């Protein structure tokens, strides 16, 4: 036959199928025999695995059931009535709790030695015996963890029960062992609710000694009795497994067992051998008969279906040719699996080619849209940067001319300051977005009271609101709203939201800020009566570079502020949401942050009001080589009634400290000859030799996380990035003032 096959180049498909069937018949006989043997072993392994899994699930259910009792006892162990030696109040509490627990028989309080001090089965004050299960008492004392005791007969009432023991900790030691005595019926509920496949299965729970605590069959006969000796050896040697045994009632069974990881008890499932071995035998007989039938049918079927398969393969070839010419292949189903899969693959290939063409068109449209968005953003950026520069350069030129009156000079300074702040805001937003995209935005996390943050942000935005004729109200809860966060970034979030509200609220409108604590979260809301948000734009409110239609007429902004707010809130583990009833109906932004887990939640500092002249009397030395910056800092601090001295270099500052006993040192970092780091090193060296302690602030344009860490490592108490707002500087120095005063004392 092989020679004939090699001499013929082409054969009809039907002949190939017949040859395949004839060649397959002999190995199929051997293969069927092998399959029967393997299936038998596999079926038995599957049943054994199922038994072990069932035992493991039963052990897990036991631990879960015991955990409910442990939770109740742990709650009772915290009672103040257990703080002292008098147990009268706790006895009353135990009598109240006992009826609420269906399977609890008694509640007892024991000394670590095992001596009972109180038992609800006896009046308070009655002399009581020691615990029946001293081993579990010792384990609870030694491990300081909840313990499930072994099954035992109570000395008071003689019933079979077991104890759940929880150590009562006071001042780091075990003062008592709180014990709940549960009847064996409590375990019956566990084994009844266990998932089962056969009624023939017997389930049982045994304690550490192998004594039966619960059994689904004849529990009244076997509860309290030990299992077979072989069973005892098996559960002692391994945590889980399966073996053959004869039960204590004489049945030949497979026994699967698993030890509960927490309680130490063992769950066992016993199944008669006939139940395990019968189904595989029946299945093997069925498989053998089916194999013989299939061998017979396959020989006849190969010849009958050969012609049909050949015709379908020809149709598949036609479909492939259609795809080559860009046409859709015909929708025809074949009765042969492989041919049907080939036809389906051809149809899917055709559909995939069409989808890729469509996807290519969509990607092209997206690329064009992204390019337009880039051009729009660059145009907006150019406009937003140039507009403030126009005002700054224009007014600066008029100031330099010296021809402006006093009122006009004041107006010029206001315009220059306002537009410079706008420029700084735009640059800060661009830098923040750059850090966000690069994943380099980091937080300096510490416990922060949001009430102080809200107050500071409100004070910052109040002049802008009043200048526009808006009412800006701030309401705070009485209780501390302390979160773990970066105070500067949280204030940035609030200032951005308030700035947005002020920008889009018309004259005579209102902006309300509120902070409260709800369900272990601090919630800050900013509500305005402004133009509102279009419902179609609301889902995109926090997208980068996206602005609603109202932004066209509201000057300022790159569409980054709310995107930065959203990212900063997410970094703090919180959420931010926007609400609006539509155009002209105002908007509300809600920031929700989880409360801090710090222990001193009530130690919240009161909000700072820079108008209170909080720096009055403070001696401050300011060091900066840039005259304009130095003059601005001295003026801002002098307005706060501080005693301010100035120096233009590190050497001048060191000389000044000889005669000027400063409380706070504010120093630039980048200075010629000696920089700020060299200055603080010398200051701290003098302090170690007995000089007066000075609180130090690094004021620098190097504002990255690494720069902050370097400044603190060098000896600075605080790092503030340039440009700095005078009010923020005053608030920061006010926070250092108590430290400086303590050092002076």
XYZ file of C-alpha atoms in Angstrom:
745
model
C 0.000 0.000 0.000
C 2.869 2.355 0.820
C 4.451 1.701 -2.600
C 1.130 2.451 -4.271
C 0.784 5.677 -2.326
C 4.257 6.814 -3.326
C 3.711 6.154 -7.044
C 0.458 8.090 -7.257
C 0.783 11.847 -7.061
C -2.859 12.572 -6.371
C -5.698 10.674 -4.723
C -9.299 11.492 -4.034
C -9.976 12.639 -0.488
C -12.365 9.714 0.096
C -9.549 7.225 -0.433
C -7.325 9.045 2.003
C -10.094 8.880 4.609
C -10.597 5.146 4.126
C -6.855 4.522 4.438
C -6.738 6.611 7.610
C -9.587 4.634 9.188
C -8.016 1.288 8.304
C -4.638 2.399 9.649
C -6.241 3.742 12.827
C -8.233 0.648 13.762
C -5.302 -1.395 15.101
C -3.722 1.297 17.301
C -7.186 2.281 18.537
C -7.570 -1.103 20.174
C -4.372 -0.592 22.143
C -5.226 3.004 22.818
C -8.685 2.123 24.128
C -7.168 -0.334 26.567
C -4.754 2.315 27.813
C -7.533 4.879 28.116
C -9.645 2.512 30.193
C -6.812 1.952 32.659
C -5.900 5.631 32.838
C -9.507 6.765 33.236
C -9.968 4.385 36.112
C -6.948 5.827 37.892
C -7.971 9.376 37.042
C -11.529 8.915 38.286
C -10.306 7.513 41.570
C -7.825 10.360 41.952
C -10.578 12.884 41.226
C -12.854 11.343 43.849
C -10.050 11.311 46.408
C -9.220 14.932 45.639
C -12.894 15.832 45.977
C -13.001 14.127 49.365
C -9.940 16.026 50.604
C -11.366 19.317 49.314
C -14.651 18.580 51.077
C -12.804 17.889 54.321
C -10.811 21.092 53.886
C -14.008 23.083 53.266
C -15.544 21.545 56.390
C -12.452 22.539 58.404
C -12.714 26.067 57.045
C -16.407 26.222 57.994
C -15.458 25.121 61.504
C -12.920 27.936 61.855
C -15.436 30.420 60.452
C -18.082 29.267 62.919
C -15.663 29.500 65.860
C -14.555 32.956 64.730
C -18.032 34.330 65.428
C -17.754 33.198 69.037
C -14.197 34.570 69.248
C -15.331 37.983 67.996
C -18.069 38.162 70.637
C -15.662 37.131 73.415
C -13.027 39.616 72.263
C -15.611 42.391 72.428
C -16.598 41.293 75.949
C -12.916 41.131 76.955
C -12.654 44.880 76.443
C -15.288 45.581 79.108
C -14.193 47.888 81.913
C -15.831 45.523 84.355
C -12.817 43.231 83.890
C -10.312 45.937 84.849
C -10.612 45.264 88.581
C -11.054 42.243 90.836
C -14.804 42.782 91.360
C -16.653 40.708 88.714
C -20.201 41.555 89.802
C -20.828 43.974 86.930
C -19.306 41.595 84.398
C -21.385 38.698 85.768
C -24.524 40.740 85.075
C -23.276 41.577 81.583
C -22.522 37.902 80.896
C -26.032 36.906 82.043
C -27.418 39.447 79.569
C -25.274 38.226 76.645
C -25.754 34.488 77.269
C -29.402 34.224 76.039
C -28.436 35.912 72.754
C -26.056 33.072 71.827
C -28.091 29.928 70.958
C -25.406 27.317 71.636
C -23.647 28.976 74.538
C -24.105 27.065 77.764
C -22.046 29.205 80.064
C -19.612 32.097 80.294
C -16.716 31.832 82.711
C -13.794 33.962 83.868
C -10.619 32.058 84.805
C -7.282 32.968 86.243
C -4.250 32.127 84.071
C -3.742 29.133 86.364
C -7.093 27.664 85.282
C -9.007 28.413 88.499
C -12.548 29.593 87.766
C -13.524 32.904 89.364
C -16.975 33.195 87.825
C -19.332 30.889 85.935
C -22.826 31.804 84.833
C -23.984 28.279 85.742
C -23.429 29.168 89.403
C -24.262 32.241 91.484
C -21.500 34.786 91.805
C -19.287 34.024 94.788
C -19.777 30.250 94.663
C -16.586 28.228 95.063
C -15.841 26.768 91.631
C -13.583 23.933 90.451
C -10.648 24.412 88.096
C -11.161 24.188 84.334
C -11.624 20.698 82.889
C -9.400 21.449 79.880
C -6.297 23.019 81.433
C -4.259 22.489 78.269
C -6.355 24.996 76.302
C -6.065 27.499 79.173
C -2.286 27.204 79.105
C -2.228 27.615 75.315
C -4.371 30.762 75.505
C -2.062 32.234 78.172
C 1.141 31.246 76.346
C 0.111 32.388 72.853
C -2.120 35.292 73.990
C -4.432 34.258 71.164
C -7.962 32.793 71.091
C -7.975 29.008 71.565
C -10.547 26.280 70.879
C -10.421 23.664 73.609
C -11.018 19.933 73.384
C -14.353 18.216 73.958
C -14.967 17.548 77.639
C -17.732 16.833 80.148
C -18.412 19.762 82.374
C -17.727 19.287 86.083
C -20.724 21.395 86.945
C -23.491 19.904 84.766
C -21.795 16.855 83.122
C -22.783 17.747 79.549
C -20.481 17.272 76.554
C -19.182 20.661 75.520
C -16.122 22.499 74.382
C -14.660 25.845 75.330
C -13.610 28.856 73.311
C -11.048 30.788 75.319
C -9.901 34.381 74.800
C -7.125 35.991 76.906
C -8.096 39.232 78.671
C -5.109 41.547 78.291
C -4.442 44.349 80.744
C -1.224 46.378 80.723
C 0.468 43.871 78.440
C -0.246 40.801 80.594
C -2.925 38.119 80.626
C -5.181 39.029 83.549
C -7.995 36.546 82.936
C -9.018 33.921 80.433
C -12.576 34.608 79.239
C -14.290 31.350 78.288
C -17.517 30.499 76.479
C -18.725 26.933 76.911
C -20.581 25.700 73.819
C -22.616 22.545 73.594
C -21.665 19.910 71.040
C -24.860 20.832 69.157
C -23.066 23.973 67.950
C -20.849 21.775 65.778
C -23.820 19.895 64.347
C -24.847 23.027 62.482
C -21.416 23.224 60.857
C -21.452 19.688 59.444
C -25.088 19.984 58.289
C -24.414 23.108 56.228
C -21.328 21.581 54.541
C -21.679 21.058 50.810
C -22.164 17.331 49.989
C -22.400 15.151 46.881
C -23.758 11.887 48.274
C -26.052 10.945 51.095
C -23.681 8.048 51.843
C -20.989 10.431 53.076
C -20.411 10.645 56.812
C -18.910 13.866 58.158
C -17.361 14.351 61.564
C -15.382 16.877 63.599
C -12.794 15.677 66.133
C -10.711 17.581 68.661
C -6.933 17.589 69.014
C -7.009 14.243 70.855
C -9.120 12.553 68.158
C -12.342 12.585 70.218
C -15.494 12.968 68.117
C -17.248 16.277 68.730
C -19.880 16.060 65.983
C -21.026 13.364 63.527
C -23.743 13.279 60.902
C -24.619 9.623 61.549
C -25.722 8.432 64.994
C -24.172 11.357 66.881
C -25.829 10.271 70.114
C -23.758 7.075 70.043
C -20.370 8.420 69.011
C -19.996 12.004 70.298
C -17.400 11.924 73.071
C -15.793 8.704 71.847
C -12.356 8.524 70.189
C -11.988 7.543 66.532
C -10.151 4.460 65.353
C -6.491 4.011 66.258
C -5.508 4.279 62.604
C -7.439 7.525 62.309
C -5.598 8.899 65.335
C -2.230 8.057 63.809
C -3.159 9.621 60.477
C -4.307 12.991 61.885
C -1.244 13.136 64.130
C 1.180 12.517 61.262
C -0.275 14.936 58.662
C -2.480 18.008 58.412
C -4.592 16.528 55.598
C -4.808 13.329 53.590
C -6.918 10.316 52.577
C -6.624 6.618 53.447
C -8.666 3.395 53.736
C -10.069 2.386 57.095
C -12.830 0.518 58.865
C -15.024 2.825 60.932
C -15.899 2.274 64.571
C -19.288 0.982 63.381
C -17.609 -1.621 61.074
C -17.930 -0.060 57.587
C -15.099 -0.186 55.008
C -14.575 3.384 53.878
C -12.279 5.925 52.349
C -11.517 8.605 54.977
C -10.382 12.110 54.006
C -9.313 14.503 56.749
C -8.080 18.086 57.067
C -6.959 19.997 60.124
C -8.507 23.434 60.721
C -5.613 25.931 60.684
C -6.879 28.144 63.515
C -8.819 25.904 65.884
C -6.578 22.814 65.557
C -9.574 20.466 65.294
C -9.808 18.012 62.392
C -12.644 17.598 59.886
C -13.171 14.105 58.458
C -15.317 12.759 55.612
C -15.907 9.001 55.290
C -17.338 7.445 52.116
C -18.066 3.737 51.575
C -15.629 2.071 49.192
C -18.493 0.965 46.968
C -19.509 4.590 46.449
C -15.975 5.545 45.378
C -15.152 2.527 43.210
C -18.577 1.801 41.685
C -18.953 4.803 39.309
C -15.513 4.317 37.668
C -16.314 0.684 36.946
C -19.660 1.549 35.364
C -18.094 4.353 33.354
C -15.307 2.100 32.111
C -17.829 -0.468 30.929
C -19.758 2.227 29.079
C -16.572 3.589 27.509
C -15.558 0.115 26.325
C -18.905 -0.481 24.624
C -18.888 2.961 23.094
C -15.381 2.397 21.717
C -16.436 -0.773 19.901
C -19.438 0.991 18.410
C -17.376 3.945 17.281
C -14.870 1.699 15.535
C -17.696 0.169 13.539
C -19.379 3.445 12.689
C -16.128 5.206 11.779
C -15.285 2.798 8.969
C -18.673 3.234 7.327
C -18.889 6.963 8.019
C -15.498 7.719 6.489
C -16.586 6.534 3.080
C -20.056 8.125 3.260
C -18.813 11.564 4.270
C -15.712 11.657 2.070
C -17.566 13.052 -0.926
C -19.251 15.743 1.159
C -15.969 16.813 2.748
C -14.272 17.040 -0.630
C -17.057 19.275 -1.911
C -16.802 21.580 1.120
C -13.040 21.887 0.815
C -13.531 22.969 -2.769
C -15.963 25.644 -1.569
C -13.385 26.815 0.995
C -10.833 27.222 -1.780
C -13.364 29.318 -3.696
C -13.896 31.492 -0.586
C -10.137 32.079 -0.281
C -10.019 33.246 -3.886
C -12.879 35.668 -3.147
C -10.885 37.235 -0.274
C -7.906 37.710 -2.589
C -10.132 39.761 -4.916
C -11.518 41.845 -2.000
C -14.910 40.148 -2.005
C -16.811 38.748 0.974
C -16.784 34.906 1.077
C -20.164 33.136 0.865
C -22.013 32.394 4.125
C -22.221 28.584 4.037
C -21.939 26.146 6.943
C -20.119 22.829 6.615
C -21.025 19.729 8.555
C -17.333 18.852 9.001
C -15.736 20.591 11.977
C -12.351 21.244 10.405
C -13.819 22.499 7.150
C -16.330 24.637 9.059
C -13.478 26.123 11.078
C -11.580 26.831 7.862
C -14.594 28.583 6.355
C -15.165 30.526 9.587
C -11.489 31.512 9.657
C -11.764 32.786 6.102
C -14.862 34.819 6.983
C -13.129 36.199 10.093
C -10.069 37.079 8.035
C -12.269 38.999 5.638
C -14.003 40.782 8.523
C -10.637 41.496 10.182
C -9.323 43.117 7.016
C -12.416 45.330 6.850
C -12.105 46.221 10.564
C -8.446 47.101 10.145
C -9.302 49.379 7.261
C -11.938 51.073 9.428
C -9.552 51.219 12.414
C -6.893 52.800 10.240
C -9.382 55.491 9.248
C -10.333 56.072 12.907
C -6.686 56.301 13.979
C -6.047 58.781 11.204
C -8.978 60.897 12.435
C -7.699 60.675 16.029
C -4.219 61.704 14.958
C -5.637 64.686 13.108
C -7.784 65.580 16.146
C -4.753 65.277 18.447
C -2.766 67.498 16.114
C -5.565 70.081 16.156
C -5.738 69.860 19.956
C -1.973 70.421 20.133
C -2.232 73.475 17.892
C -5.175 74.814 19.928
C -3.279 74.294 23.191
C -0.141 75.987 21.880
C -2.245 78.889 20.656
C -3.945 79.138 24.050
C -0.598 78.896 25.837
C 0.873 81.642 23.668
C -2.135 83.852 24.331
C -2.190 83.211 28.082
C 1.535 83.927 28.435
C 1.595 86.990 26.197
C -1.512 88.692 27.600
C -0.109 89.257 31.138
C 3.281 90.205 29.679
C 1.636 92.965 27.648
C 0.204 94.565 30.779
C 3.414 94.041 32.804
C 5.726 95.497 30.151
C 3.365 98.372 29.371
C 2.894 99.521 32.961
C 6.583 98.929 33.763
C 7.539 101.251 30.907
C 5.152 103.940 32.124
C 6.504 103.597 35.676
C 10.047 103.995 34.412
C 9.046 107.185 32.567
C 8.274 108.835 35.934
C 5.246 110.653 34.550
C 2.563 108.753 36.463
C 0.703 110.235 39.377
C 0.440 108.531 42.765
C -2.935 106.945 41.947
C -1.721 105.750 38.569
C 1.466 104.328 40.120
C -0.651 102.383 42.621
C -2.793 101.085 39.765
C 0.337 100.114 37.813
C 1.734 98.164 40.758
C -1.586 96.363 41.237
C -1.735 95.397 37.569
C 1.902 94.223 37.516
C 1.453 92.178 40.690
C -1.807 90.617 39.495
C -0.408 89.649 36.105
C 2.844 88.365 37.599
C 0.825 86.095 39.862
C -1.148 84.934 36.838
C 2.127 84.156 35.043
C 3.351 82.212 38.065
C 0.092 80.244 38.201
C 0.371 79.312 34.518
C 3.985 78.180 34.917
C 3.146 76.206 38.080
C 0.305 74.464 36.264
C 2.576 73.537 33.351
C 5.231 72.196 35.737
C 2.659 70.233 37.753
C 1.212 68.645 34.619
C 4.730 67.806 33.446
C 5.420 66.057 36.780
C 2.078 64.253 36.603
C 2.754 62.956 33.085
C 6.275 61.881 34.121
C 4.991 60.288 37.335
C 7.368 62.411 39.435
C 4.859 64.391 41.492
C 5.569 63.521 45.125
C 3.841 64.441 48.377
C 5.222 65.385 51.791
C 2.647 63.593 53.896
C 1.876 64.537 57.502
C -1.314 64.878 59.612
C -3.115 68.030 58.401
C -6.321 69.633 59.676
C -8.428 70.469 56.624
C -10.150 73.226 58.579
C -6.894 75.184 58.636
C -6.308 74.475 54.943
C -9.809 75.691 54.047
C -9.359 78.836 56.144
C -6.001 79.635 54.546
C -7.318 79.037 51.019
C -10.391 81.174 51.715
C -8.237 84.016 53.057
C -6.043 83.771 49.957
C -9.007 84.096 47.571
C -11.053 86.588 49.604
C -9.459 89.724 48.034
C -10.221 88.430 44.528
C -13.810 87.610 45.510
C -14.398 90.980 47.166
C -12.854 92.790 44.207
C -15.468 91.124 42.019
C -18.308 91.885 44.415
C -18.829 88.264 45.488
C -19.838 86.938 48.887
C -17.303 84.310 50.027
C -18.452 82.336 53.076
C -16.581 79.579 54.901
C -18.200 77.175 57.361
C -16.185 74.645 59.366
C -17.162 71.721 61.545
C -16.304 71.784 65.240
C -14.535 68.429 65.268
C -11.050 68.082 63.759
C -10.927 67.043 60.096
C -7.407 65.622 60.102
C -6.117 63.775 57.043
C -2.720 62.414 56.032
C -1.621 64.736 53.257
C 0.673 67.404 51.851
C -0.590 70.713 53.248
C 0.805 72.747 50.341
C -0.808 70.483 47.728
C -4.114 70.372 49.603
C -4.146 74.174 49.751
C -3.400 74.178 46.005
C -6.490 71.992 45.490
C -8.707 74.375 47.472
C -7.247 77.517 45.882
C -7.769 76.051 42.385
C -11.406 75.206 43.154
C -12.054 78.622 44.735
C -10.286 80.402 41.867
C -12.478 78.512 39.421
C -15.618 79.433 41.361
C -14.646 83.128 41.579
C -13.746 83.218 37.871
C -17.095 81.833 36.663
C -19.410 83.543 39.183
C -20.797 86.901 38.018
C -20.826 90.049 40.159
C -23.099 89.929 43.231
C -22.886 86.144 43.225
C -21.962 83.860 46.094
C -19.305 81.218 46.790
C -19.660 78.908 49.809
C -16.939 76.666 51.216
C -17.740 73.994 53.808
C -15.722 71.294 55.544
C -17.240 68.503 57.611
C -16.591 64.941 58.737
C -18.870 62.218 57.350
C -18.401 58.467 57.883
C -14.652 58.589 58.665
C -14.020 60.927 55.754
C -13.339 64.642 55.558
C -15.591 66.297 52.960
C -14.899 69.757 51.511
C -17.438 71.344 49.189
C -17.114 74.499 47.072
C -20.479 75.772 45.841
C -21.061 78.810 43.625
C -23.996 80.564 41.985
C -22.138 81.013 38.724
C -22.701 79.946 35.151
C -22.889 76.242 35.878
C -21.641 73.391 33.720
C -23.153 72.016 30.527
C -24.350 68.422 31.218
C -22.594 67.270 28.033
C -19.282 68.676 29.304
C -19.636 67.476 32.908
C -18.059 63.990 32.296
C -14.953 65.723 30.833
C -14.604 68.415 33.513
C -11.369 66.911 34.907
C -9.713 66.153 31.531
C -6.481 67.943 30.668
C -6.641 70.866 28.241
C -10.474 70.735 28.238
C -12.516 73.866 28.856
C -16.226 74.381 28.622
C -17.887 76.912 26.376
C -17.971 79.518 29.170
C -14.164 79.473 29.275
C -14.121 81.270 25.931
C -15.419 84.430 27.588
C -13.672 83.927 30.946
C -10.092 85.144 30.556
C -7.213 83.067 31.915
C -6.425 79.415 32.204
C -4.986 76.556 30.189
C -7.633 73.998 31.095
C -5.211 72.378 33.572
C -6.435 73.493 36.992
C -9.182 70.920 37.506
C -7.044 68.145 35.994
C -4.358 68.957 38.573
C -6.988 68.996 41.328
C -8.219 65.567 40.245
C -4.714 64.060 40.221
C -3.710 65.583 43.580
C -6.869 64.297 45.256
C -6.253 60.805 43.838
C -2.680 60.897 45.174
C -4.168 61.569 48.629
C -6.408 58.508 48.319
C -9.563 60.607 47.904
C -12.149 61.478 45.289
C -13.369 64.683 43.686
C -16.712 65.111 41.958
C -18.492 67.919 40.141
C -22.223 68.620 40.197
C -24.313 71.124 38.273
C -27.935 71.462 37.257
C -26.883 73.026 33.962
C -26.008 76.398 32.433
C -26.739 79.359 34.686
C -27.525 77.234 37.753
C -24.184 77.169 39.544
C -21.802 74.334 40.282
C -20.579 72.344 43.237
C -17.256 70.547 43.652
C -16.911 67.941 46.409
C -13.537 66.658 47.661
C -13.621 63.568 49.897
C -10.500 62.417 51.756
C -10.063 59.572 54.278
C -9.442 60.687 57.846
C -5.974 60.180 59.294
C -5.249 57.080 61.373
C -2.886 59.073 63.578
C -3.522 58.723 67.302
C -3.619 62.422 68.082
C -6.616 63.326 65.933
C -7.799 65.979 68.358
C -4.523 67.937 68.341
C -5.637 70.221 65.540
C -4.034 73.625 65.323
C -6.375 76.624 64.974
C -6.422 78.308 61.561
C -3.965 81.085 60.967
C -5.081 84.609 60.190
C -2.165 86.634 58.908
C -4.005 89.850 59.751
C -3.404 89.141 63.465
C 0.253 90.259 63.152
C 1.384 86.824 64.272
C 5.086 87.719 63.871
C 5.000 90.719 66.199
C 8.153 90.764 68.312
C 9.942 88.034 66.318
C 13.569 88.755 65.368
C 14.102 87.627 61.771
C 17.308 87.733 59.706
C 16.720 87.674 55.911
C 19.630 86.715 53.613
C 19.425 87.096 49.794
C 21.890 88.395 47.205
C 19.061 89.646 44.939
C 18.166 93.201 46.114
C 14.566 93.252 44.838
C 13.694 89.963 46.510
C 15.459 91.019 49.715
C 13.558 94.299 49.827
C 10.206 92.561 49.223
C 10.812 90.020 51.997
C 11.895 92.672 54.500
C 8.839 94.788 53.692
C 6.415 91.864 54.008
C 7.826 90.789 57.387
C 8.058 94.348 58.710
C 4.319 94.779 57.992
C 3.766 91.933 60.450
C 5.531 93.979 63.195
C 8.574 91.692 63.133
C 12.065 92.987 63.994
C 13.822 92.343 60.660
C 17.529 92.494 59.790
C 18.963 91.938 56.318
C 22.166 90.564 54.798
C 23.272 90.190 51.166
C 25.739 87.317 51.674
C 26.481 84.381 53.952
C 29.494 86.128 55.523
C 27.425 89.238 56.242
C 24.730 87.072 57.826
C 27.251 85.306 60.088
C 28.612 88.671 61.190
C 25.074 89.968 61.801
C 24.265 86.984 64.042
C 27.065 88.105 66.388
C 25.093 91.243 67.296
C 21.510 90.416 66.244
C 20.004 87.515 68.288
C 17.694 86.232 65.553
C 14.792 83.875 66.287
C 14.374 82.862 62.641
C 16.841 82.808 59.735
C 15.390 83.099 56.189
C 18.123 82.396 53.633
C 18.445 82.031 49.880
C 20.416 78.972 48.726
C 22.166 80.078 45.551
C 24.485 82.960 46.512
C 28.024 83.836 45.317
C 31.063 82.717 47.299
C 29.183 80.921 50.124
C 25.760 79.436 49.431
C 22.907 78.848 51.865
C 24.107 75.348 52.716
C 27.497 76.673 53.852
C 25.696 79.307 55.924
C 23.460 76.825 57.760
C 26.407 74.469 58.355
C 28.312 77.273 60.119
C 25.214 78.353 62.086
C 24.591 74.813 63.337
C 28.298 74.403 64.177
C 28.153 77.506 66.366
C 25.042 76.183 68.079
C 26.844 72.963 68.987
C 29.485 75.156 70.650
C 26.878 76.924 72.764
C 25.402 79.580 70.488
C 21.701 80.402 70.562
C 19.409 78.034 68.565
C 17.928 79.629 65.415
C 14.994 78.256 63.405
C 16.037 78.274 59.731
C 14.055 78.497 56.474
C 15.505 77.773 53.020
C 13.954 80.101 50.432
C 14.981 78.997 46.929
C 13.860 78.461 43.361
C 15.121 74.852 43.606
C 11.760 73.422 44.648
C 11.991 69.715 43.778
C 11.560 66.855 46.286
C 15.322 66.183 46.265
C 15.980 69.857 47.025
C 13.623 69.731 50.022
C 15.353 66.636 51.376
C 18.793 68.184 50.889
C 17.747 71.387 52.683
C 16.405 69.483 55.667
C 19.453 67.257 55.761
C 21.708 70.324 55.788
C 19.965 71.724 58.873
C 17.073 73.868 57.611
C 13.773 73.417 59.459
C 11.636 74.357 56.469
C 11.978 74.568 52.677
C 9.893 77.101 50.695
C 10.062 77.330 46.911
C 10.245 80.589 44.970
C 8.314 82.539 43.944
C 6.719 82.833 47.358
C 3.504 84.581 48.288
C 4.087 86.942 51.260
C 1.035 85.602 53.097
C 2.249 82.028 52.677
C 5.686 83.043 53.963
C 4.159 84.706 57.027
C 2.028 81.624 57.717
C 5.077 79.364 57.448
C 7.187 81.535 59.758
C 4.328 81.708 62.250
C 4.438 77.922 62.416
C 8.167 78.061 63.255
C 7.740 80.741 65.918
C 6.821 78.358 68.807
C 9.933 76.301 68.002
C 12.103 79.417 68.013
C 10.631 80.621 71.310
C 11.235 77.213 72.889
C 14.865 77.306 71.735
C 15.293 80.780 73.214
C 14.071 79.570 76.625
